[in-house]
PDB file of C-alpha atoms in Angstrom:
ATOM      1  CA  UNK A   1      45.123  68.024  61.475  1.00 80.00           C
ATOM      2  CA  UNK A   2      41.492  68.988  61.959  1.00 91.00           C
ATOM      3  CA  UNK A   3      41.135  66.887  65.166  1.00 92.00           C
ATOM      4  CA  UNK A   4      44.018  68.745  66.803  1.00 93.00           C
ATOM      5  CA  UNK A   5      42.644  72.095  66.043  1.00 95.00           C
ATOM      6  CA  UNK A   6      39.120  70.976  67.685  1.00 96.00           C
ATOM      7  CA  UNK A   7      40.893  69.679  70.935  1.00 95.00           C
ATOM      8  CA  UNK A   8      43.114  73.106  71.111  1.00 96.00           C
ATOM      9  CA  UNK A   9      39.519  75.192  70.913  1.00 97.00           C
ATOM     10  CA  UNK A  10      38.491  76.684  74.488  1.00 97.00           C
ATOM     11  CA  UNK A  11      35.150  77.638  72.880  1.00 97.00           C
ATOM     12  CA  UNK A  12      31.698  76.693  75.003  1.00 97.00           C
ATOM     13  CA  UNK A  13      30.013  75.515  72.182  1.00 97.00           C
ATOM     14  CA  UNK A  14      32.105  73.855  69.322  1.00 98.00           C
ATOM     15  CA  UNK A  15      31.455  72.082  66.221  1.00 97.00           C
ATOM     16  CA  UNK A  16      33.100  69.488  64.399  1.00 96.00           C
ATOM     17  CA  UNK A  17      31.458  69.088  60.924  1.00 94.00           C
ATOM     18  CA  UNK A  18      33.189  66.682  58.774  1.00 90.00           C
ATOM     19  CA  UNK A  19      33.067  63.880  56.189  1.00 86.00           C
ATOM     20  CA  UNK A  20      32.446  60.040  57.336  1.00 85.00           C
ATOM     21  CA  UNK A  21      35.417  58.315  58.920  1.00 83.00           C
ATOM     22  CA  UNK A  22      38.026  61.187  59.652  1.00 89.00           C
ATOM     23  CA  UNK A  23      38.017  60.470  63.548  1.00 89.00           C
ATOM     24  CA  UNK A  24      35.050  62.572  64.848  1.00 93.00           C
ATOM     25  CA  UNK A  25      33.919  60.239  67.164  1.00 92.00           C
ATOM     26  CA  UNK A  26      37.465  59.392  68.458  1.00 92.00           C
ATOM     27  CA  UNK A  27      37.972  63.302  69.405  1.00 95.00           C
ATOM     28  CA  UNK A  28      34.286  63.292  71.276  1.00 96.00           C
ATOM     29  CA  UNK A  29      35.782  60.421  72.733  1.00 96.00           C
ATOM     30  CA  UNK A  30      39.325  61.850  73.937  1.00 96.00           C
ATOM     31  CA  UNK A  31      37.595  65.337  75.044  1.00 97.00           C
ATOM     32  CA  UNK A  32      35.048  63.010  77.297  1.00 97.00           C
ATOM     33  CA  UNK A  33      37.770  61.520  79.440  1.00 97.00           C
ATOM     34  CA  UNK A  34      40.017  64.462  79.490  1.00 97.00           C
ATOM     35  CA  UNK A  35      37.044  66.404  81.314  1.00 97.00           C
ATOM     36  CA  UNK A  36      36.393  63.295  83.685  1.00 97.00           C
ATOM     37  CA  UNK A  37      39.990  62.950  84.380  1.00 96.00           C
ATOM     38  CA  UNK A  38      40.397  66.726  84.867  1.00 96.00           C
ATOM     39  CA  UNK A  39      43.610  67.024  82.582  1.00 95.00           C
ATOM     40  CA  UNK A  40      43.959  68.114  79.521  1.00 96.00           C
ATOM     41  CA  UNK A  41      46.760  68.584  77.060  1.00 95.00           C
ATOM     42  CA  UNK A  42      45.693  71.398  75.153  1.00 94.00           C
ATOM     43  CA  UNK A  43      43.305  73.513  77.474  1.00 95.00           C
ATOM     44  CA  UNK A  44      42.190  73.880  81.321  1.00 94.00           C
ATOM     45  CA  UNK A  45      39.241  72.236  82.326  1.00 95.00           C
ATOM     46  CA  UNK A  46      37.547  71.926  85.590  1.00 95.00           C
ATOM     47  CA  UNK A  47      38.681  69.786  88.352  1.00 96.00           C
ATOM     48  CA  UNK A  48      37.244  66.307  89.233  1.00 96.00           C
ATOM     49  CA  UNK A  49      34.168  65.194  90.197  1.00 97.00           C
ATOM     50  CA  UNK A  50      32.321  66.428  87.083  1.00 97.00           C
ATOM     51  CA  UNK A  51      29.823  64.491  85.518  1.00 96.00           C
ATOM     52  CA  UNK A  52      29.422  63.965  81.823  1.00 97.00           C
ATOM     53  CA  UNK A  53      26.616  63.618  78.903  1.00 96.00           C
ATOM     54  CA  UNK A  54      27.479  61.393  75.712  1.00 96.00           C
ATOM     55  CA  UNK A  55      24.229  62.173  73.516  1.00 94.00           C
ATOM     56  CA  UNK A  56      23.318  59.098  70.591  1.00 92.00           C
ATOM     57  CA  UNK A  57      20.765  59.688  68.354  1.00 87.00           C
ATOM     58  CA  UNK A  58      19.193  55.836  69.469  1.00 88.00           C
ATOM     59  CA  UNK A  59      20.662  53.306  71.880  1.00 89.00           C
ATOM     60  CA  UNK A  60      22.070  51.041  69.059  1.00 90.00           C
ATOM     61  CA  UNK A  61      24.156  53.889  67.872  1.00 90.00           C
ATOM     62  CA  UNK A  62      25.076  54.100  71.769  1.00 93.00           C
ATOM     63  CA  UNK A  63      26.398  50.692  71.831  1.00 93.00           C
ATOM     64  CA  UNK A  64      28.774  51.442  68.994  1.00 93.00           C
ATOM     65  CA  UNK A  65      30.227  54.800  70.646  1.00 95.00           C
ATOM     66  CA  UNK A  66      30.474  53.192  73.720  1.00 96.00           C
ATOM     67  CA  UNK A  67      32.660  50.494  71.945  1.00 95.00           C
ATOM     68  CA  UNK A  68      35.126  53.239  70.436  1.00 94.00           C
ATOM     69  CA  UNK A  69      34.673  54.946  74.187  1.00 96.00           C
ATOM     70  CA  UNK A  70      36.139  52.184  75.970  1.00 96.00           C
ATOM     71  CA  UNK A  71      38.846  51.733  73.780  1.00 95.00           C
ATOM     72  CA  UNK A  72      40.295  55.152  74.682  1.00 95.00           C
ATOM     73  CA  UNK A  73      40.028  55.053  78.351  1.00 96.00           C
ATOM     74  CA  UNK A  74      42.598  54.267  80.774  1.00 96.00           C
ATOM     75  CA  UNK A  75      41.311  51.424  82.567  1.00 95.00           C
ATOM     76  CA  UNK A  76      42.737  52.197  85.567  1.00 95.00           C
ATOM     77  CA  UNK A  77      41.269  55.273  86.157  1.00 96.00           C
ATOM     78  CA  UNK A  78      37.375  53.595  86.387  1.00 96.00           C
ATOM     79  CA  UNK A  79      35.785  52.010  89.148  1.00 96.00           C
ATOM     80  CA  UNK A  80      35.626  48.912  90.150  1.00 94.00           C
ATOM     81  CA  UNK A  81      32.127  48.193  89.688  1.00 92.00           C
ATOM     82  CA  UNK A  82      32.209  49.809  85.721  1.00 94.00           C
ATOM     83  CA  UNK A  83      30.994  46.448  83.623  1.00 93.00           C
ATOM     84  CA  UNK A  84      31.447  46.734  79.925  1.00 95.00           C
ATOM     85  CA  UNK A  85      29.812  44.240  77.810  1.00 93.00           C
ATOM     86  CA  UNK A  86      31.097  43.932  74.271  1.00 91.00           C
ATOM     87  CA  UNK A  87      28.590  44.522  71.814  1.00 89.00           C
ATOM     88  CA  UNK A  88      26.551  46.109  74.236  1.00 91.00           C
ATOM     89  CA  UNK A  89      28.266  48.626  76.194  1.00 94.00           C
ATOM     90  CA  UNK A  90      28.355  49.896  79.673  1.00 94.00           C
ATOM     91  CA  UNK A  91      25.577  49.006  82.295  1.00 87.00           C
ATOM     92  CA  UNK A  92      23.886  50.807  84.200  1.00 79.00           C
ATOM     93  CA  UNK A  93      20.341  51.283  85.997  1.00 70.00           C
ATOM     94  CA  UNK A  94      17.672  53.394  83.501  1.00 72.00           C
ATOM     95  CA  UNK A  95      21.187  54.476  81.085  1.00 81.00           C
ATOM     96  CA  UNK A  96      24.495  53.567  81.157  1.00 92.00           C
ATOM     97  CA  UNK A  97      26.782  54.868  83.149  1.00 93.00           C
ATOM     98  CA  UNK A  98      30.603  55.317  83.748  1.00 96.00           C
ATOM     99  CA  UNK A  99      32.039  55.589  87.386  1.00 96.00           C
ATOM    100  CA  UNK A 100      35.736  57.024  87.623  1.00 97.00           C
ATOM    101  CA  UNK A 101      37.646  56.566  90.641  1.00 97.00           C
ATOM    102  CA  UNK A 102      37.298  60.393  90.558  1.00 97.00           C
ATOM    103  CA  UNK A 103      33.812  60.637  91.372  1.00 97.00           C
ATOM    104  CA  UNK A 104      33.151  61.884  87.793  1.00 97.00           C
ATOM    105  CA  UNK A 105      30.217  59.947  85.893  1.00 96.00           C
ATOM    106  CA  UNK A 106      29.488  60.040  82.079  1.00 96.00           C
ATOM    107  CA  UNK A 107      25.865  58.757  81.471  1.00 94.00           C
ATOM    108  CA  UNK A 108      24.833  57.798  77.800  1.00 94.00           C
ATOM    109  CA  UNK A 109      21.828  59.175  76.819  1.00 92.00           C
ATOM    110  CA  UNK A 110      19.605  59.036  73.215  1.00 90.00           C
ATOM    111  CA  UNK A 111      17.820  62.228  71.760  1.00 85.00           C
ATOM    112  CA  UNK A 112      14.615  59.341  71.228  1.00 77.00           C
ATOM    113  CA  UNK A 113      13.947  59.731  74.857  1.00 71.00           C
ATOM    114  CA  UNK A 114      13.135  63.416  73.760  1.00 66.00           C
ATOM    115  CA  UNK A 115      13.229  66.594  75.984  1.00 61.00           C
ATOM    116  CA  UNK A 116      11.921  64.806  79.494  1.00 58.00           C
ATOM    117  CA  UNK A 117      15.077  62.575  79.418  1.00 67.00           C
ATOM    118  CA  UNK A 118      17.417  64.701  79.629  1.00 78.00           C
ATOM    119  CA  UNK A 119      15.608  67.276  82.084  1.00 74.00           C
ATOM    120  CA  UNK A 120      16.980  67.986  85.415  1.00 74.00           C
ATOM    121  CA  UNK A 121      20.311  69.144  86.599  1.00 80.00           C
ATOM    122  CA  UNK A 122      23.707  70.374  85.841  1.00 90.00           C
ATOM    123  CA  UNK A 123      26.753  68.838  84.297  1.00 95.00           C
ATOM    124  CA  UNK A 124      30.099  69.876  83.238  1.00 96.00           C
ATOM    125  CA  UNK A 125      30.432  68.571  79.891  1.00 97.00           C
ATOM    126  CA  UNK A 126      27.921  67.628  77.170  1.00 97.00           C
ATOM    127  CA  UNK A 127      29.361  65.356  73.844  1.00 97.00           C
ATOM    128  CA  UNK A 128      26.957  64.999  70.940  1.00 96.00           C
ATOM    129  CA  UNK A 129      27.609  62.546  68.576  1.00 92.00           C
ATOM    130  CA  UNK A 130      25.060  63.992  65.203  1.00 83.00           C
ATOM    131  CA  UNK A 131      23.117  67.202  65.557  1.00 85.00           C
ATOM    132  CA  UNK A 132      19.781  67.006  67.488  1.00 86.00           C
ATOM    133  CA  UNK A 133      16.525  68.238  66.901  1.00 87.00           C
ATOM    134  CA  UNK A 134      16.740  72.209  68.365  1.00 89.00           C
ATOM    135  CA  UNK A 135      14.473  71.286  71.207  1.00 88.00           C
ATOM    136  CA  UNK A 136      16.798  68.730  72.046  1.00 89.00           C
ATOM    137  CA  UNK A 137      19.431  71.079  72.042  1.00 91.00           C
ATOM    138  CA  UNK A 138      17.476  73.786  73.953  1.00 90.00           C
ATOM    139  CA  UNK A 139      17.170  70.960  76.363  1.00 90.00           C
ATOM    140  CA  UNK A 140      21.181  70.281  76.724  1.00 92.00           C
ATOM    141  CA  UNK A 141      22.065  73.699  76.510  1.00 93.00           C
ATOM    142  CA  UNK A 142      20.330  74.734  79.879  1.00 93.00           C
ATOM    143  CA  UNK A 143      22.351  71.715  81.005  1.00 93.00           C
ATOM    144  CA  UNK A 144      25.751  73.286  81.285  1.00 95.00           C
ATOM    145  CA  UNK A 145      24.678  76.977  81.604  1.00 93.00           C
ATOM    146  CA  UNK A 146      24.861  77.032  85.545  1.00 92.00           C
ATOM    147  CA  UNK A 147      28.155  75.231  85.480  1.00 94.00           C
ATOM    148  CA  UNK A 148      29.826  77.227  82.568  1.00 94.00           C
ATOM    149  CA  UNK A 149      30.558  73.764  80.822  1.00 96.00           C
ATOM    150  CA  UNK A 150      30.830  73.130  77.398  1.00 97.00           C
ATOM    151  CA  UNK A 151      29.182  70.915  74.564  1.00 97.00           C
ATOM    152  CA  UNK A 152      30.899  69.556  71.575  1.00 98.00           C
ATOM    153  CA  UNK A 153      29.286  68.416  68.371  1.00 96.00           C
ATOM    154  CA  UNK A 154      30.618  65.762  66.213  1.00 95.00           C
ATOM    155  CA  UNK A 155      28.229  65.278  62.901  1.00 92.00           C
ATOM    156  CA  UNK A 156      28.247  64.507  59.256  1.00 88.00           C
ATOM    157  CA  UNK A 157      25.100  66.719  58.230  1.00 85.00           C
ATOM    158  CA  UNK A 158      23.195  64.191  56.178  1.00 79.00           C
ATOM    159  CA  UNK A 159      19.398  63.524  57.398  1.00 71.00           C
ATOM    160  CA  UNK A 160      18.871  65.815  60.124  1.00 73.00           C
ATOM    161  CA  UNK A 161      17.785  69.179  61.265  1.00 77.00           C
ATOM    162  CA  UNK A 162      20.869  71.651  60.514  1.00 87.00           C
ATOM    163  CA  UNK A 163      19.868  74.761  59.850  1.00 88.00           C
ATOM    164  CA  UNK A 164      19.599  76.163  63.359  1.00 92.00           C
ATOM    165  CA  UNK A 165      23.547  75.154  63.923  1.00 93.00           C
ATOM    166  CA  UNK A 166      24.431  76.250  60.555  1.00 92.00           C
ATOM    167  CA  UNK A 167      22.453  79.773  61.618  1.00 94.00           C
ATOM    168  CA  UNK A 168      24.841  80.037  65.090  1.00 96.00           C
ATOM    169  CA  UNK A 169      27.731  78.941  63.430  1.00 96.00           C
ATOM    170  CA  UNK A 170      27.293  81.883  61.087  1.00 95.00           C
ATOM    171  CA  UNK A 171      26.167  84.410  64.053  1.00 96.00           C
ATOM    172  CA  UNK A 172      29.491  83.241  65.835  1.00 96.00           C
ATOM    173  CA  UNK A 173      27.550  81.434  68.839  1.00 96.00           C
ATOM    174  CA  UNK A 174      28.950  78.049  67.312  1.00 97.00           C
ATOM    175  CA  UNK A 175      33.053  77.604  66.923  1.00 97.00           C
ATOM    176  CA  UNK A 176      33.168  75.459  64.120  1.00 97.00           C
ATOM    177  CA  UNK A 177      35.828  73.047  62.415  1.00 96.00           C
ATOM    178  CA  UNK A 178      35.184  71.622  59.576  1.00 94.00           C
ATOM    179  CA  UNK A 179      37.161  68.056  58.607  1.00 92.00           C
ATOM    180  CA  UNK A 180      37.385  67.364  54.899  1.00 91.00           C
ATOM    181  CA  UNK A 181      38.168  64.311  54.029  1.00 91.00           C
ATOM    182  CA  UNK A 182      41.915  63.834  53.208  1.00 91.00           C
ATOM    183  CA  UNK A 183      45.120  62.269  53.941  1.00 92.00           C
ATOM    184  CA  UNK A 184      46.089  64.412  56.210  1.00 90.00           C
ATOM    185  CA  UNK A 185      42.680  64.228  58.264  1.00 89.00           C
ATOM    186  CA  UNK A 186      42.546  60.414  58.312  1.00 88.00           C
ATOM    187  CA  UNK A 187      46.342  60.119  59.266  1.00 87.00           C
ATOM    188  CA  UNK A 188      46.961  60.120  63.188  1.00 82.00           C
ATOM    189  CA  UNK A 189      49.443  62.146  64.321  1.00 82.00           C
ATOM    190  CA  UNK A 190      52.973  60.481  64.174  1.00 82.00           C
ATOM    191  CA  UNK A 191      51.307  57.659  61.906  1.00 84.00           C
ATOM    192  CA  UNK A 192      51.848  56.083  58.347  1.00 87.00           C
ATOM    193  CA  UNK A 193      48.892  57.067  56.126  1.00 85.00           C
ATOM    194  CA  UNK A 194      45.814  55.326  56.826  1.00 87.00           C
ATOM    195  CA  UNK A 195      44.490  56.302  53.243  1.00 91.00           C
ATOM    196  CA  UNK A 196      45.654  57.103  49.487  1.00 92.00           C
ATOM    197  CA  UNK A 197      44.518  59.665  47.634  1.00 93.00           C
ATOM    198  CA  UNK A 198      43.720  56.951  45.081  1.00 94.00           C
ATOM    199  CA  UNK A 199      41.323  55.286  48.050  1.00 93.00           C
ATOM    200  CA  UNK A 200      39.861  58.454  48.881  1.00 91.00           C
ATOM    201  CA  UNK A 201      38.697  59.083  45.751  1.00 91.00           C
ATOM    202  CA  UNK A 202      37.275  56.151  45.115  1.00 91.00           C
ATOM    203  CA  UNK A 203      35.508  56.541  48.059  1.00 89.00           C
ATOM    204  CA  UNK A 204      34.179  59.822  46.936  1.00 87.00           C
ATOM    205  CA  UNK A 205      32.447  57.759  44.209  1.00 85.00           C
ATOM    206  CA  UNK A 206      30.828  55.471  45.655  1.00 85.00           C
ATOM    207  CA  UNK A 207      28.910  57.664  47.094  1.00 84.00           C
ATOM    208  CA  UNK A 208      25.683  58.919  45.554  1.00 78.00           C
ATOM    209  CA  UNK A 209      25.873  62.528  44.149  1.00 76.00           C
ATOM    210  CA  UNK A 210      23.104  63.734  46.540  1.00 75.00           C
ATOM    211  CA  UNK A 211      25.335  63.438  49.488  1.00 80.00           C
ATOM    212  CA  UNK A 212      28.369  63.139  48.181  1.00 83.00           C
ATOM    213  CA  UNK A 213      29.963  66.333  49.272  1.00 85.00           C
ATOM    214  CA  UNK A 214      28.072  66.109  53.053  1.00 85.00           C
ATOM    215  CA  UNK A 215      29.702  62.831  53.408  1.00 88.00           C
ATOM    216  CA  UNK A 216      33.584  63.951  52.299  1.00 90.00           C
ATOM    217  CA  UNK A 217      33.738  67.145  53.361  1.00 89.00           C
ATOM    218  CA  UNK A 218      30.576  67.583  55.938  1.00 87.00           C
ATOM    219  CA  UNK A 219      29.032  70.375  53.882  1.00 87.00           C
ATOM    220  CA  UNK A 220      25.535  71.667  54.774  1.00 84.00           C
ATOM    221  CA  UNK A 221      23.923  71.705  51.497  1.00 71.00           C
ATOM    222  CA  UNK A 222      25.208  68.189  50.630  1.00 56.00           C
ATOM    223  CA  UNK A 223      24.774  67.196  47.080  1.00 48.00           C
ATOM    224  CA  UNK A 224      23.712  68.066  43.178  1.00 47.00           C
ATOM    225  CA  UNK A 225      21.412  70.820  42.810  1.00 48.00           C
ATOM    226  CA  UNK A 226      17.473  70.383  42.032  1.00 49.00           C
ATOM    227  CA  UNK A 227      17.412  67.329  44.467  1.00 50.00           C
ATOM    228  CA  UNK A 228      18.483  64.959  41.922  1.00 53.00           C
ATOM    229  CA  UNK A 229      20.114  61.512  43.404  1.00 54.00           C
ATOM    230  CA  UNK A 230      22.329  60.907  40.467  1.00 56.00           C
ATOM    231  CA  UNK A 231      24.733  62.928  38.653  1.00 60.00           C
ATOM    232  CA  UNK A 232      25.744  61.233  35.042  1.00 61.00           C
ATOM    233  CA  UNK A 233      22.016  61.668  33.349  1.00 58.00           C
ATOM    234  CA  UNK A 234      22.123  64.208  30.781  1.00 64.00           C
ATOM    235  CA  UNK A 235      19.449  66.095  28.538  1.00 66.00           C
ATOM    236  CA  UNK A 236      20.182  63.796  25.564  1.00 66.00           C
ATOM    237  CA  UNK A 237      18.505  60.690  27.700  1.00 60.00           C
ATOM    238  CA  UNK A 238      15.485  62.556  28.209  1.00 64.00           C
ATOM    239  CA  UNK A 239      12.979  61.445  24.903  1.00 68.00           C
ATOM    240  CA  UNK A 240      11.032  64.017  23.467  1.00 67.00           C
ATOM    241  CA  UNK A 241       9.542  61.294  21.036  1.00 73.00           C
ATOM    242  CA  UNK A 242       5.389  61.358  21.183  1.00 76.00           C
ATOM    243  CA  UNK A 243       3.636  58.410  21.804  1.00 78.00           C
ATOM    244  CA  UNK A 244       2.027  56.825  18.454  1.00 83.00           C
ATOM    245  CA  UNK A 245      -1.825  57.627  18.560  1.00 85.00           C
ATOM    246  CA  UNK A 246      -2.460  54.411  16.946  1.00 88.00           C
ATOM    247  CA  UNK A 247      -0.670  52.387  19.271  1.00 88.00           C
ATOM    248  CA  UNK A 248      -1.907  51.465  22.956  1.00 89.00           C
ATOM    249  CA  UNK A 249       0.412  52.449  26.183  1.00 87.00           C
ATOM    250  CA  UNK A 250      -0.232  51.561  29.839  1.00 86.00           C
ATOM    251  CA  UNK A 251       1.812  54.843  31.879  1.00 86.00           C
ATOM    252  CA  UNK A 252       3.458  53.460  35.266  1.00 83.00           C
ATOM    253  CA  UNK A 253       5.476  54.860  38.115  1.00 81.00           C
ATOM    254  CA  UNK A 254       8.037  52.501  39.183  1.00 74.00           C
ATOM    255  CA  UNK A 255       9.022  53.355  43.040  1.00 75.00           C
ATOM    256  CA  UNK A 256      12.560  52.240  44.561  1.00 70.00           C
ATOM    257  CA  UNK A 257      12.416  53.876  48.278  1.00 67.00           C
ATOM    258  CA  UNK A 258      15.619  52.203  48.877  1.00 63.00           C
ATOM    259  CA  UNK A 259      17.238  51.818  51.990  1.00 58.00           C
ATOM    260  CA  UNK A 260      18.609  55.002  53.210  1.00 59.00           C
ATOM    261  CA  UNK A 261      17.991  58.681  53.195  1.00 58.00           C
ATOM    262  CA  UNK A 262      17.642  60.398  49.554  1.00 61.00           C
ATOM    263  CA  UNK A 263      18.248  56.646  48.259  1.00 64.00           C
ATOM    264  CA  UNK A 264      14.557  56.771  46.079  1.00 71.00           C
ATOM    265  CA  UNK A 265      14.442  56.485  42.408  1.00 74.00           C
ATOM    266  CA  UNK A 266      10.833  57.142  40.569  1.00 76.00           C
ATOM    267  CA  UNK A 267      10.972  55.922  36.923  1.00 75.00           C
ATOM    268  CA  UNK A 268       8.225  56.807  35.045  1.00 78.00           C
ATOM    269  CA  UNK A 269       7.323  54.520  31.629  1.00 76.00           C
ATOM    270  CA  UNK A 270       5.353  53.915  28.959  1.00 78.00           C
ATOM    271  CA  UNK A 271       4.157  50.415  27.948  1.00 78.00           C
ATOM    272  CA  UNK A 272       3.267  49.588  24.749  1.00 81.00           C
ATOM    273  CA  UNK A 273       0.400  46.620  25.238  1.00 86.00           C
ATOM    274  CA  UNK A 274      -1.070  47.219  21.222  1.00 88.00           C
ATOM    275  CA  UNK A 275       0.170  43.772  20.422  1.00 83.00           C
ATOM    276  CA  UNK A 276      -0.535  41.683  23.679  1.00 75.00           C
ATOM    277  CA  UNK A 277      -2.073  38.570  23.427  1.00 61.00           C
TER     278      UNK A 277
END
């Protein structure tokens, strides 16, 4: 599966770019400890104490990762004074942090505290969970260039600034894996099927056209072309009719921002008001 290929890849810079819920956050997850532990299954990495970066685009996306985080580690392995709240995450004083017995630290950080918080020194192993802005990334990437670390990228391209990885991935600066979403990318290895094809599909539609494709198979460009949110109008629902001179219209633009990115629908209608009272 795609997840396997990501963890085998002894690239400095790699990219997973996938579809929502195929396990990208479980591999930034697994490659995290694996570096703080200083064993790996599939590839060498440096010896413990290394310290660690988990990058969130805001600290209540945080406190979800750092739910899936904990779930993966080996208790046993932190230190004693490592408090995990649930809901909440791990404490810690200015960002949370994660002690190992080790001496290796992972600290949770947000691209919202912009370049300034995350300038200043060198660590071994950067995770980013959804692309950041390219300063931000300027900013990380001097992070790990003294200590020859790596950074990993786990993101479902949908409301973000993309081009600039989509521009290294193609120069070959970038090693990129991209997870479509299937049956074999949602089943874990040595596991029944998580999902039909039957679900997965239905899945697909539920989704709006626009990002359809961004969100089942992480692709850059996303959805329909010419911007348009839905994909089942056709040119026969488009009237050509012309208003009656001899009647009287009011012209309106009815506005639906909606709640998420590319969710806004503009209607634009003609009210016939001849006969009001």
């Amino acid at each position: 599966a795609i997840q396997e290929q990501v963890l085998k890849d002894k690239s400095r810079l790699v990219l997973l770019r996938g579809g929502n819920q195929i396990g990208k956050t479980m591999v930034g997850a697994f490659e995290t400890i694996c570096h703080c532990l200083g064993t790996h299954p599939n590839k060498p990495v440096p010896p413990p104490p290394i310290e660690a970066w988990v990058i969130c685009h805001s600290w209540e996306q945080s406190r979800t990762i750092m739910g899936k985080f904990h779930e993966l580690v080996p208790k046993h392995g932190l230190h004693p004074d490592v408090e995990f709240v649930q809901g909440k995450g791990y404490r810690g004083t200015g960002a949370p942090v994660v002690r190992w017995k080790n001496g290796s630290l992972v600290r949770f950080k947000t691209t919202n505290q912009g370049t300034l918080g995350l300038a200043s020194g060198s660590v071994n192993f950067i995770w980013v969970d959804e692309p950041p802005p390219p300063m931000i990334f300027g900013e990380l990437k001097s992070r790990i260039t003294r200590t020859k670390g790596r950074m990993l990228f786990t993101m479902t391209p949908i409301g973000a600034p993309v081009g600039y990885l989509k521009e290294m991935v193609k120069d070959g600066v970038i090693s990129e894996h991209v997870g479509v979403m299937n049956v074999a990318n949602t089943t874990p290895k040595g596991c029944k099927a998580m999902m039909s094809e039957e679900e997965i599909e239905a899945l697909r539609m539920s989704y709006l056209a626009i990002d359809r494709d961004a969100r089942m198979s992480g692709d850059w460009d996303g959805g329909v072309p010419e911007g348009r949110i839905f994909d089942k109008f056709s040119d026969d629902m488009i009237s050509d009719l012309t208003p009656n001179p001899n009647r009287e219209y009011i012209w309106t633009i009815g506005i639906d921002h909606g709640h998420d990115i590319a969710s806004q629908v503009a209607l634009l209608c003609a009210v016939d008001v001849t006969d009001r009272s």
